[in-house]
Amino acid sequence: MSLLLRAMTVMLLALPACLPASAEEGDQPARPSIGLALGSGGAGGLAHIAMLEVFDDLEVKPDMIAGTSIGAVIGSLYAAGLSAEEIRDIFDDFAGSNLDALSGLMDNDLRLWDLLRLDLNNGGLFDARGFIDFIAGKVEAKTFEDLEIPLLVVATDYWSGDAVILAEGDLFEAVQASMAVPGLFSPVIKDDQILLDGGMANPLPFDLLAEHCDLIVAVDVTGTRSATDDDDPAVLDLLFSTFEIMQQSIITARRQSIEPDIAIQPDTSDIRLLHFNRIETILEKAAPAAEELREQLEEALSEGA
């Protein structure tokens, strides 16, 4: 076993098992502890907000969260104590942009262009630090230790290709590493590691929760593709769709050995990587999946009570 994998194993074993709040407080029957995995998927990951709204409506908090890329972004905000509605407001604060052409990034007010800076010298087209500072300014938590809900953030080590599980120290440095899509965002240098988007190693990290929680909920937002009457896909569409296909293959392979208790896949068709300006459309498309989550979660909790 490599030193990196040994370190990851030790860190995960050291994490406390998921304990539902009701069991700790002793004032009501304990429910199953819940682990929530929020997956990678670019702007399609805004569908995670609709899933968090279900938790809020049911007044149930996950006991541990694992997130990759956009799942780490939204998971960090929720773990820091924000509600789904507050997270939705954050993403309403800027319109984002299409990735139909790079020039489209400059056609907005605030927006994603104001939060990203060209960074051609450091392994990516953009430096995401402005975006990271923007979301970090919305919460008091700055480290993993400040969070209300334990959080695991997944990045990928460039040299080994292994998943790197980040669970202590600087919270938003970890989030920035987890969303560092190769070629688009600059990688994060941490000690002797070059950290890239966690979607290359573990795009839906439900397996990290299996040893810690009773009930595992996994939300897959890697997207779908369908044939159209249009011309062949543009270069950028091919690039990012290829990344999605790779992630879907990883998820499929992992689910052959372990399955989440509840697996939800919101409809993110026709949503590109930086379509943050389409938040209303994304949440509308996610509504059926949110209702499916509500039904399955209510059933699982009633059986486990």
GROMACS .gro file of N, CA and C in nm, residues 41-204:
model
  492
   41GLY      N    1  -1.997   1.759  -1.108
   41GLY     CA    2  -2.080   1.777  -1.225
   41GLY      C    3  -2.093   1.919  -1.274
   42GLY      N    4  -2.000   2.008  -1.237
   42GLY     CA    5  -2.008   2.145  -1.284
   42GLY      C    6  -2.136   2.213  -1.239
   43ALA      N    7  -2.189   2.301  -1.324
   43ALA     CA    8  -2.309   2.376  -1.287
   43ALA      C    9  -2.428   2.284  -1.263
   44GLY      N   10  -2.428   2.166  -1.325
   44GLY     CA   11  -2.535   2.070  -1.298
   44GLY      C   12  -2.544   2.034  -1.151
   45GLY      N   13  -2.433   2.054  -1.079
   45GLY     CA   14  -2.431   2.027  -0.936
   45GLY      C   15  -2.515   2.123  -0.855
   46LEU      N   16  -2.565   2.231  -0.916
   46LEU     CA   17  -2.661   2.316  -0.845
   46LEU      C   18  -2.786   2.237  -0.809
   47ALA      N   19  -2.807   2.124  -0.878
   47ALA     CA   20  -2.918   2.035  -0.842
   47ALA      C   21  -2.904   1.983  -0.699
   48HIS      N   22  -2.782   1.982  -0.646
   48HIS     CA   23  -2.763   1.942  -0.506
   48HIS      C   24  -2.847   2.028  -0.412
   49ILE      N   25  -2.866   2.154  -0.448
   49ILE     CA   26  -2.942   2.245  -0.362
   49ILE      C   27  -3.085   2.194  -0.343
   50ALA      N   28  -3.144   2.142  -0.451
   50ALA     CA   29  -3.280   2.087  -0.442
   50ALA      C   30  -3.284   1.967  -0.347
   51MET      N   31  -3.177   1.889  -0.344
   51MET     CA   32  -3.172   1.774  -0.254
   51MET      C   33  -3.158   1.821  -0.108
   52LEU      N   34  -3.079   1.925  -0.087
   52LEU     CA   35  -3.064   1.979   0.048
   52LEU      C   36  -3.194   2.041   0.098
   53GLU      N   37  -3.273   2.095   0.007
   53GLU     CA   38  -3.404   2.148   0.046
   53GLU      C   39  -3.492   2.039   0.105
   54VAL      N   40  -3.478   1.917   0.053
   54VAL     CA   41  -3.553   1.804   0.108
   54VAL      C   42  -3.512   1.777   0.252
   55PHE      N   43  -3.382   1.776   0.278
   55PHE     CA   44  -3.335   1.757   0.415
   55PHE      C   45  -3.389   1.866   0.507
   56ASP      N   46  -3.385   1.990   0.459
   56ASP     CA   47  -3.434   2.100   0.541
   56ASP      C   48  -3.584   2.088   0.566
   57ASP      N   49  -3.660   2.053   0.464
   57ASP     CA   50  -3.805   2.039   0.479
   57ASP      C   51  -3.840   1.929   0.579
   58LEU      N   52  -3.763   1.821   0.577
   58LEU     CA   53  -3.787   1.710   0.669
   58LEU      C   54  -3.725   1.733   0.806
   59GLU      N   55  -3.652   1.845   0.819
   59GLU     CA   56  -3.582   1.879   0.944
   59GLU      C   57  -3.488   1.765   0.987
   60VAL      N   58  -3.416   1.715   0.888
   60VAL     CA   59  -3.318   1.610   0.910
   60VAL      C   60  -3.185   1.658   0.854
   61LYS      N   61  -3.080   1.651   0.933
   61LYS     CA   62  -2.947   1.688   0.888
   61LYS      C   63  -2.864   1.563   0.864
   62PRO      N   64  -2.789   1.557   0.756
   62PRO     CA   65  -2.695   1.446   0.742
   62PRO      C   66  -2.591   1.453   0.853
   63ASP      N   67  -2.542   1.337   0.893
   63ASP     CA   68  -2.445   1.331   1.002
   63ASP      C   69  -2.302   1.339   0.952
   64MET      N   70  -2.282   1.317   0.823
   64MET     CA   71  -2.151   1.333   0.760
   64MET      C   72  -2.176   1.358   0.612
   65ILE      N   73  -2.092   1.442   0.551
   65ILE     CA   74  -2.103   1.474   0.409
   65ILE      C   75  -1.970   1.445   0.342
   66ALA      N   76  -1.974   1.387   0.224
   66ALA     CA   77  -1.855   1.372   0.140
   66ALA      C   78  -1.885   1.440   0.007
   67GLY      N   79  -1.795   1.525  -0.039
   67GLY     CA   80  -1.821   1.601  -0.161
   67GLY      C   81  -1.702   1.605  -0.255
   68THR      N   82  -1.734   1.604  -0.383
   68THR     CA   83  -1.632   1.616  -0.487
   68THR      C   84  -1.668   1.733  -0.578
   69SER      N   85  -1.572   1.823  -0.604
   69SER     CA   86  -1.586   1.933  -0.698
   69SER      C   87  -1.704   2.022  -0.658
   70ILE      N   88  -1.806   2.040  -0.743
   70ILE     CA   89  -1.921   2.123  -0.705
   70ILE      C   90  -1.989   2.065  -0.581
   71GLY      N   91  -1.982   1.933  -0.564
   71GLY     CA   92  -2.035   1.872  -0.443
   71GLY      C   93  -1.960   1.915  -0.319
   72ALA      N   94  -1.828   1.939  -0.332
   72ALA     CA   95  -1.750   1.989  -0.220
   72ALA      C   96  -1.784   2.135  -0.192
   73VAL      N   97  -1.807   2.214  -0.298
   73VAL     CA   98  -1.845   2.354  -0.281
   73VAL      C   99  -1.975   2.364  -0.202
   74ILE      N  100  -2.079   2.298  -0.250
   74ILE     CA  101  -2.209   2.307  -0.185
   74ILE      C  102  -2.209   2.234  -0.051
   75GLY      N  103  -2.139   2.121  -0.044
   75GLY     CA  104  -2.129   2.049   0.081
   75GLY      C  105  -2.061   2.129   0.190
   76SER      N  106  -1.960   2.206   0.154
   76SER     CA  107  -1.889   2.287   0.255
   76SER      C  108  -1.980   2.395   0.311
   77LEU      N  109  -2.061   2.456   0.226
   77LEU     CA  110  -2.152   2.561   0.272
   77LEU      C  111  -2.259   2.503   0.364
   78TYR      N  112  -2.312   2.387   0.327
   78TYR     CA  113  -2.415   2.324   0.409
   78TYR      C  114  -2.356   2.276   0.542
   79ALA      N  115  -2.238   2.216   0.536
   79ALA     CA  116  -2.172   2.168   0.658
   79ALA      C  117  -2.137   2.283   0.751
   80ALA      N  118  -2.119   2.402   0.694
   80ALA     CA  119  -2.086   2.521   0.775
   80ALA      C  120  -2.209   2.580   0.843
   81GLY      N  121  -2.327   2.529   0.810
   81GLY     CA  122  -2.447   2.573   0.879
   81GLY      C  123  -2.548   2.650   0.796
   82LEU      N  124  -2.517   2.674   0.668
   82LEU     CA  125  -2.613   2.743   0.583
   82LEU      C  126  -2.727   2.650   0.545
   83SER      N  127  -2.845   2.706   0.527
   83SER     CA  128  -2.958   2.628   0.478
   83SER      C  129  -2.952   2.617   0.327
   84ALA      N  130  -3.033   2.528   0.272
   84ALA     CA  131  -3.040   2.516   0.126
   84ALA      C  132  -3.086   2.648   0.064
   85GLU      N  133  -3.179   2.716   0.127
   85GLU     CA  134  -3.226   2.844   0.074
   85GLU      C  135  -3.115   2.948   0.072
   86GLU      N  136  -3.034   2.951   0.175
   86GLU     CA  137  -2.922   3.046   0.180
   86GLU      C  138  -2.818   3.013   0.073
   87ILE      N  139  -2.794   2.885   0.050
   87ILE     CA  140  -2.700   2.846  -0.055
   87ILE      C  141  -2.755   2.885  -0.191
   88ARG      N  142  -2.883   2.866  -0.210
   88ARG     CA  143  -2.946   2.907  -0.336
   88ARG      C  144  -2.929   3.058  -0.357
   89ASP      N  145  -2.944   3.136  -0.252
   89ASP     CA  146  -2.928   3.282  -0.263
   89ASP      C  147  -2.786   3.318  -0.305
   90ILE      N  148  -2.688   3.243  -0.256
   90ILE     CA  149  -2.549   3.270  -0.293
   90ILE      C  150  -2.530   3.254  -0.443
   91PHE      N  151  -2.584   3.147  -0.498
   91PHE     CA  152  -2.566   3.124  -0.641
   91PHE      C  153  -2.657   3.212  -0.726
   92ASP      N  154  -2.758   3.270  -0.663
   92ASP     CA  155  -2.839   3.370  -0.732
   92ASP      C  156  -2.765   3.504  -0.739
   93ASP      N  157  -2.662   3.521  -0.656
   93ASP     CA  158  -2.590   3.649  -0.650
   93ASP      C  159  -2.510   3.678  -0.776
   94PHE      N  160  -2.481   3.574  -0.851
   94PHE     CA  161  -2.414   3.598  -0.978
   94PHE      C  162  -2.473   3.507  -1.083
   95ALA      N  163  -2.473   3.553  -1.203
   95ALA     CA  164  -2.543   3.482  -1.310
   95ALA      C  165  -2.460   3.371  -1.369
   96GLY      N  166  -2.329   3.372  -1.350
   96GLY     CA  167  -2.246   3.272  -1.415
   96GLY      C  168  -2.236   3.300  -1.563
   97SER      N  169  -2.214   3.197  -1.641
   97SER     CA  170  -2.199   3.219  -1.784
   97SER      C  171  -2.212   3.088  -1.859
   98ASN      N  172  -2.240   3.099  -1.985
   98ASN     CA  173  -2.233   2.983  -2.072
   98ASN      C  174  -2.088   2.955  -2.108
   99LEU      N  175  -2.061   2.835  -2.148
   99LEU     CA  176  -1.928   2.803  -2.199
   99LEU      C  177  -1.939   2.773  -2.348
  100ASP      N  178  -2.039   2.838  -2.413
  100ASP     CA  179  -2.049   2.821  -2.558
  100ASP      C  180  -1.924   2.873  -2.625
  101ALA      N  181  -1.872   2.982  -2.572
  101ALA     CA  182  -1.747   3.039  -2.620
  101ALA      C  183  -1.686   3.114  -2.504
  102LEU      N  184  -1.555   3.120  -2.497
  102LEU     CA  185  -1.491   3.188  -2.384
  102LEU      C  186  -1.531   3.335  -2.377
  103SER      N  187  -1.561   3.395  -2.491
  103SER     CA  188  -1.602   3.536  -2.489
  103SER      C  189  -1.731   3.554  -2.412
  104GLY      N  190  -1.813   3.449  -2.403
  104GLY     CA  191  -1.937   3.458  -2.327
  104GLY      C  192  -1.912   3.483  -2.180
  105LEU      N  193  -1.795   3.448  -2.131
  105LEU     CA  194  -1.764   3.471  -1.991
  105LEU      C  195  -1.761   3.619  -1.955
  106MET      N  196  -1.747   3.707  -2.055
  106MET     CA  197  -1.735   3.850  -2.027
  106MET      C  198  -1.865   3.925  -2.052
  107ASP      N  199  -1.972   3.853  -2.080
  107ASP     CA  200  -2.094   3.919  -2.121
  107ASP      C  201  -2.192   3.941  -2.005
  108ASN      N  202  -2.146   3.926  -1.881
  108ASN     CA  203  -2.235   3.937  -1.767
  108ASN      C  204  -2.194   4.054  -1.678
  109ASP      N  205  -2.276   4.075  -1.573
  109ASP     CA  206  -2.250   4.183  -1.481
  109ASP      C  207  -2.145   4.134  -1.379
  110LEU      N  208  -2.185   4.076  -1.260
  110LEU     CA  209  -2.092   3.996  -1.171
  110LEU      C  210  -2.095   3.868  -1.217
  111ARG      N  211  -1.998   3.881  -1.210
  111ARG     CA  212  -2.051   3.754  -1.227
  111ARG      C  213  -1.939   3.660  -1.243
  112LEU      N  214  -1.948   3.535  -1.306
  112LEU     CA  215  -1.840   3.439  -1.290
  112LEU      C  216  -1.710   3.500  -1.340
  113TRP      N  217  -1.718   3.584  -1.444
  113TRP     CA  218  -1.597   3.645  -1.498
  113TRP      C  219  -1.528   3.732  -1.394
  114ASP      N  220  -1.605   3.801  -1.308
  114ASP     CA  221  -1.546   3.884  -1.205
  114ASP      C  222  -1.476   3.802  -1.097
  115LEU      N  223  -1.514   3.675  -1.087
  115LEU     CA  224  -1.461   3.590  -0.981
  115LEU      C  225  -1.347   3.500  -1.027
  116LEU      N  226  -1.324   3.497  -1.156
  116LEU     CA  227  -1.216   3.415  -1.211
  116LEU      C  228  -1.114   3.504  -1.281
  117ARG      N  229  -0.989   3.470  -1.270
  117ARG     CA  230  -0.883   3.549  -1.332
  117ARG      C  231  -0.800   3.460  -1.423
  118LEU      N  232  -0.765   3.514  -1.540
  118LEU     CA  233  -0.678   3.438  -1.630
  118LEU      C  234  -0.550   3.399  -1.558
  119ASP      N  235  -0.507   3.275  -1.579
  119ASP     CA  236  -0.390   3.223  -1.509
  119ASP      C  237  -0.321   3.119  -1.597
  120LEU      N  238  -0.275   3.164  -1.712
  120LEU     CA  239  -0.224   3.071  -1.812
  120LEU      C  240  -0.090   3.009  -1.774
  121ASN      N  241  -0.025   3.065  -1.673
  121ASN     CA  242   0.109   3.019  -1.638
  121ASN      C  243   0.112   2.911  -1.532
  122ASN      N  244  -0.004   2.875  -1.478
  122ASN     CA  245  -0.005   2.783  -1.363
  122ASN      C  246  -0.092   2.660  -1.385
  123GLY      N  247  -0.093   2.610  -1.507
  123GLY     CA  248  -0.158   2.482  -1.532
  123GLY      C  249  -0.306   2.488  -1.554
  124GLY      N  250  -0.362   2.608  -1.571
  124GLY     CA  251  -0.505   2.619  -1.596
  124GLY      C  252  -0.536   2.749  -1.666
  125LEU      N  253  -0.655   2.756  -1.723
  125LEU     CA  254  -0.696   2.879  -1.791
  125LEU      C  255  -0.730   2.988  -1.691
  126PHE      N  256  -0.792   2.947  -1.577
  126PHE     CA  257  -0.836   3.044  -1.477
  126PHE      C  258  -0.783   3.009  -1.338
  127ASP      N  259  -0.768   3.111  -1.256
  127ASP     CA  260  -0.743   3.096  -1.113
  127ASP      C  261  -0.879   3.111  -1.044
  128ALA      N  262  -0.921   3.009  -0.971
  128ALA     CA  263  -1.053   3.010  -0.907
  128ALA      C  264  -1.053   3.078  -0.771
  129ARG      N  265  -0.941   3.142  -0.733
  129ARG     CA  266  -0.933   3.198  -0.598
  129ARG      C  267  -1.040   3.304  -0.572
  130GLY      N  268  -1.074   3.383  -0.674
  130GLY     CA  269  -1.177   3.484  -0.654
  130GLY      C  270  -1.310   3.421  -0.619
  131PHE      N  271  -1.346   3.314  -0.688
  131PHE     CA  272  -1.469   3.242  -0.657
  131PHE      C  273  -1.463   3.182  -0.518
  132ILE      N  274  -1.349   3.123  -0.482
  132ILE     CA  275  -1.334   3.063  -0.350
  132ILE      C  276  -1.348   3.169  -0.241
  133ASP      N  277  -1.286   3.284  -0.261
  133ASP     CA  278  -1.299   3.392  -0.162
  133ASP      C  279  -1.443   3.439  -0.150
  134PHE      N  280  -1.514   3.440  -0.263
  134PHE     CA  281  -1.654   3.481  -0.264
  134PHE      C  282  -1.738   3.389  -0.176
  135ILE      N  283  -1.726   3.258  -0.195
  135ILE     CA  284  -1.809   3.168  -0.115
  135ILE      C  285  -1.760   3.159   0.030
  136ALA      N  286  -1.627   3.171   0.050
  136ALA     CA  287  -1.574   3.167   0.186
  136ALA      C  288  -1.625   3.285   0.269
  137GLY      N  289  -1.652   3.397   0.202
  137GLY     CA  290  -1.703   3.514   0.271
  137GLY      C  291  -1.846   3.501   0.318
  138LYS      N  292  -1.912   3.393   0.277
  138LYS     CA  293  -2.053   3.372   0.315
  138LYS      C  294  -2.070   3.292   0.443
  139VAL      N  295  -1.961   3.239   0.496
  139VAL     CA  296  -1.971   3.157   0.618
  139VAL      C  297  -1.861   3.196   0.716
  140GLU      N  298  -1.884   3.163   0.843
  140GLU     CA  299  -1.783   3.190   0.945
  140GLU      C  300  -1.675   3.083   0.947
  141ALA      N  301  -1.710   2.962   0.911
  141ALA     CA  302  -1.614   2.851   0.915
  141ALA      C  303  -1.501   2.875   0.815
  142LYS      N  304  -1.381   2.854   0.858
  142LYS     CA  305  -1.264   2.865   0.771
  142LYS      C  306  -1.183   2.736   0.766
  143THR      N  307  -1.204   2.650   0.864
  143THR     CA  308  -1.134   2.522   0.869
  143THR      C  309  -1.237   2.410   0.883
  144PHE      N  310  -1.194   2.288   0.856
  144PHE     CA  311  -1.282   2.173   0.875
  144PHE      C  312  -1.328   2.163   1.020
  145GLU      N  313  -1.241   2.202   1.110
  145GLU     CA  314  -1.273   2.192   1.251
  145GLU      C  315  -1.384   2.288   1.293
  146ASP      N  316  -1.411   2.391   1.212
  146ASP     CA  317  -1.517   2.488   1.242
  146ASP      C  318  -1.656   2.442   1.198
  147LEU      N  319  -1.663   2.333   1.123
  147LEU     CA  320  -1.788   2.293   1.060
  147LEU      C  321  -1.886   2.232   1.160
  148GLU      N  322  -2.014   2.247   1.131
  148GLU     CA  323  -2.119   2.188   1.214
  148GLU      C  324  -2.141   2.041   1.180
  149ILE      N  325  -2.113   2.002   1.056
  149ILE     CA  326  -2.128   1.864   1.011
  149ILE      C  327  -1.992   1.817   0.959
  150PRO      N  328  -1.943   1.700   1.002
  150PRO     CA  329  -1.816   1.650   0.949
  150PRO      C  330  -1.820   1.639   0.796
  151LEU      N  331  -1.710   1.678   0.733
  151LEU     CA  332  -1.703   1.685   0.587
  151LEU      C  333  -1.576   1.620   0.536
  152LEU      N  334  -1.590   1.541   0.430
  152LEU     CA  335  -1.476   1.486   0.357
  152LEU      C  336  -1.476   1.547   0.218
  153VAL      N  337  -1.363   1.602   0.176
  153VAL     CA  338  -1.349   1.664   0.044
  153VAL      C  339  -1.250   1.582  -0.037
  154VAL      N  340  -1.287   1.554  -0.161
  154VAL     CA  341  -1.205   1.467  -0.246
  154VAL      C  342  -1.132   1.549  -0.351
  155ALA      N  343  -1.002   1.532  -0.360
  155ALA     CA  344  -0.920   1.587  -0.468
  155ALA      C  345  -0.842   1.470  -0.530
  156THR      N  346  -0.765   1.499  -0.633
  156THR     CA  347  -0.685   1.396  -0.700
  156THR      C  348  -0.540   1.437  -0.702
  157ASP      N  349  -0.452   1.347  -0.662
  157ASP     CA  350  -0.308   1.372  -0.667
  157ASP      C  351  -0.259   1.354  -0.810
  158TYR      N  352  -0.199   1.459  -0.865
  158TYR     CA  353  -0.153   1.456  -1.005
  158TYR      C  354  -0.049   1.347  -1.028
  159TRP      N  355   0.042   1.330  -0.934
  159TRP     CA  356   0.154   1.238  -0.955
  159TRP      C  357   0.110   1.093  -0.947
  160SER      N  358   0.028   1.059  -0.848
  160SER     CA  359  -0.010   0.919  -0.828
  160SER      C  360  -0.143   0.883  -0.894
  161GLY      N  361  -0.228   0.983  -0.916
  161GLY     CA  362  -0.362   0.957  -0.966
  161GLY      C  363  -0.458   0.911  -0.859
  162ASP      N  364  -0.411   0.902  -0.733
  162ASP     CA  365  -0.496   0.856  -0.623
  162ASP      C  366  -0.590   0.966  -0.576
  163ALA      N  367  -0.703   0.923  -0.521
  163ALA     CA  368  -0.790   1.017  -0.450
  163ALA      C  369  -0.721   1.062  -0.323
  164VAL      N  370  -0.732   1.190  -0.294
  164VAL     CA  371  -0.679   1.247  -0.170
  164VAL      C  372  -0.799   1.295  -0.089
  165ILE      N  373  -0.813   1.244   0.033
  165ILE     CA  374  -0.926   1.279   0.117
  165ILE      C  375  -0.881   1.389   0.214
  166LEU      N  376  -0.943   1.505   0.200
  166LEU     CA  377  -0.908   1.620   0.283
  166LEU      C  378  -1.016   1.639   0.389
  167ALA      N  379  -0.974   1.640   0.516
  167ALA     CA  380  -1.072   1.645   0.625
  167ALA      C  381  -1.025   1.727   0.743
  168GLU      N  382  -0.917   1.801   0.725
  168GLU     CA  383  -0.868   1.886   0.833
  168GLU      C  384  -0.794   2.005   0.775
  169GLY      N  385  -0.782   2.110   0.855
  169GLY     CA  386  -0.709   2.228   0.812
  169GLY      C  387  -0.794   2.323   0.730
  170ASP      N  388  -0.731   2.391   0.635
  170ASP     CA  389  -0.794   2.497   0.557
  170ASP      C  390  -0.908   2.441   0.471
  171LEU      N  391  -1.030   2.481   0.502
  171LEU     CA  392  -1.148   2.428   0.434
  171LEU      C  393  -1.152   2.467   0.287
  172PHE      N  394  -1.132   2.594   0.259
  172PHE     CA  395  -1.155   2.641   0.122
  172PHE      C  396  -1.037   2.617   0.030
  173GLU      N  397  -0.919   2.594   0.086
  173GLU     CA  398  -0.809   2.544   0.004
  173GLU      C  399  -0.844   2.405  -0.047
  174ALA      N  400  -0.904   2.324   0.041
  174ALA     CA  401  -0.945   2.190   0.001
  174ALA      C  402  -1.053   2.195  -0.107
  175VAL      N  403  -1.151   2.285  -0.090
  175VAL     CA  404  -1.258   2.298  -0.189
  175VAL      C  405  -1.200   2.343  -0.323
  176GLN      N  406  -1.107   2.437  -0.320
  176GLN     CA  407  -1.045   2.483  -0.444
  176GLN      C  408  -0.973   2.369  -0.515
  177ALA      N  409  -0.905   2.285  -0.439
  177ALA     CA  410  -0.837   2.170  -0.499
  177ALA      C  411  -0.938   2.074  -0.560
  178SER      N  412  -1.046   2.050  -0.490
  178SER     CA  413  -1.145   1.954  -0.536
  178SER      C  414  -1.211   1.993  -0.666
  179MET      N  415  -1.218   2.127  -0.696
  179MET     CA  416  -1.285   2.175  -0.817
  179MET      C  417  -1.187   2.217  -0.926
  180ALA      N  418  -1.060   2.180  -0.912
  180ALA     CA  419  -0.958   2.224  -1.008
  180ALA      C  420  -0.962   2.137  -1.134
  181VAL      N  421  -1.063   2.162  -1.217
  181VAL     CA  422  -1.080   2.086  -1.342
  181VAL      C  423  -0.955   2.105  -1.429
  182PRO      N  424  -0.891   1.998  -1.471
  182PRO     CA  425  -0.767   2.011  -1.548
  182PRO      C  426  -0.785   2.095  -1.674
  183GLY      N  427  -0.693   2.188  -1.694
  183GLY     CA  428  -0.696   2.273  -1.811
  183GLY      C  429  -0.785   2.395  -1.797
  184LEU      N  430  -0.880   2.390  -1.703
  184LEU     CA  431  -0.971   2.503  -1.683
  184LEU      C  432  -0.930   2.586  -1.561
  185PHE      N  433  -0.912   2.519  -1.447
  185PHE     CA  434  -0.873   2.588  -1.324
  185PHE      C  435  -0.733   2.545  -1.281
  186SER      N  436  -0.659   2.637  -1.226
  186SER     CA  437  -0.523   2.608  -1.181
  186SER      C  438  -0.525   2.506  -1.068
  187PRO      N  439  -0.431   2.411  -1.067
  187PRO     CA  440  -0.424   2.315  -0.956
  187PRO      C  441  -0.382   2.384  -0.827
  188VAL      N  442  -0.400   2.313  -0.717
  188VAL     CA  443  -0.359   2.362  -0.586
  188VAL      C  444  -0.234   2.286  -0.544
  189ILE      N  445  -0.131   2.359  -0.505
  189ILE     CA  446  -0.006   2.299  -0.459
  189ILE      C  447  -0.014   2.289  -0.307
  190LYS      N  448  -0.005   2.170  -0.254
  190LYS     CA  449  -0.013   2.148  -0.109
  190LYS      C  450   0.098   2.053  -0.068
  191ASP      N  451   0.193   2.106   0.009
  191ASP     CA  452   0.311   2.027   0.046
  191ASP      C  453   0.379   1.978  -0.083
  192ASP      N  454   0.393   1.848  -0.099
  192ASP     CA  455   0.460   1.797  -0.220
  192ASP      C  456   0.360   1.745  -0.322
  193GLN      N  457   0.234   1.783  -0.306
  193GLN     CA  458   0.130   1.735  -0.396
  193GLN      C  459   0.080   1.845  -0.489
  194ILE      N  460   0.044   1.804  -0.610
  194ILE     CA  461  -0.031   1.889  -0.702
  194ILE      C  462  -0.172   1.832  -0.705
  195LEU      N  463  -0.268   1.909  -0.654
  195LEU     CA  464  -0.403   1.857  -0.637
  195LEU      C  465  -0.496   1.910  -0.746
  196LEU      N  466  -0.571   1.817  -0.806
  196LEU     CA  467  -0.663   1.848  -0.913
  196LEU      C  468  -0.804   1.801  -0.875
  197ASP      N  469  -0.898   1.829  -0.964
  197ASP     CA  470  -1.038   1.795  -0.944
  197ASP      C  471  -1.055   1.650  -0.897
  198GLY      N  472  -1.131   1.634  -0.788
  198GLY     CA  473  -1.152   1.501  -0.733
  198GLY      C  474  -1.234   1.410  -0.823
  199GLY      N  475  -1.301   1.467  -0.923
  199GLY     CA  476  -1.382   1.386  -1.013
  199GLY      C  477  -1.302   1.289  -1.095
  200MET      N  478  -1.172   1.309  -1.106
  200MET     CA  479  -1.088   1.216  -1.182
  200MET      C  480  -1.062   1.088  -1.106
  201ALA      N  481  -1.078   1.091  -0.974
  201ALA     CA  482  -1.048   0.974  -0.892
  201ALA      C  483  -1.171   0.917  -0.822
  202ASN      N  484  -1.261   1.005  -0.775
  202ASN     CA  485  -1.380   0.960  -0.705
  202ASN      C  486  -1.490   1.065  -0.720
  203PRO      N  487  -1.563   1.060  -0.832
  203PRO     CA  488  -1.660   1.165  -0.860
  203PRO      C  489  -1.786   1.160  -0.775
  204LEU      N  490  -1.814   1.048  -0.711
  204LEU     CA  491  -1.933   1.035  -0.625
  204LEU      C  492  -1.891   0.956  -0.502
   0.00000   0.00000   0.00000
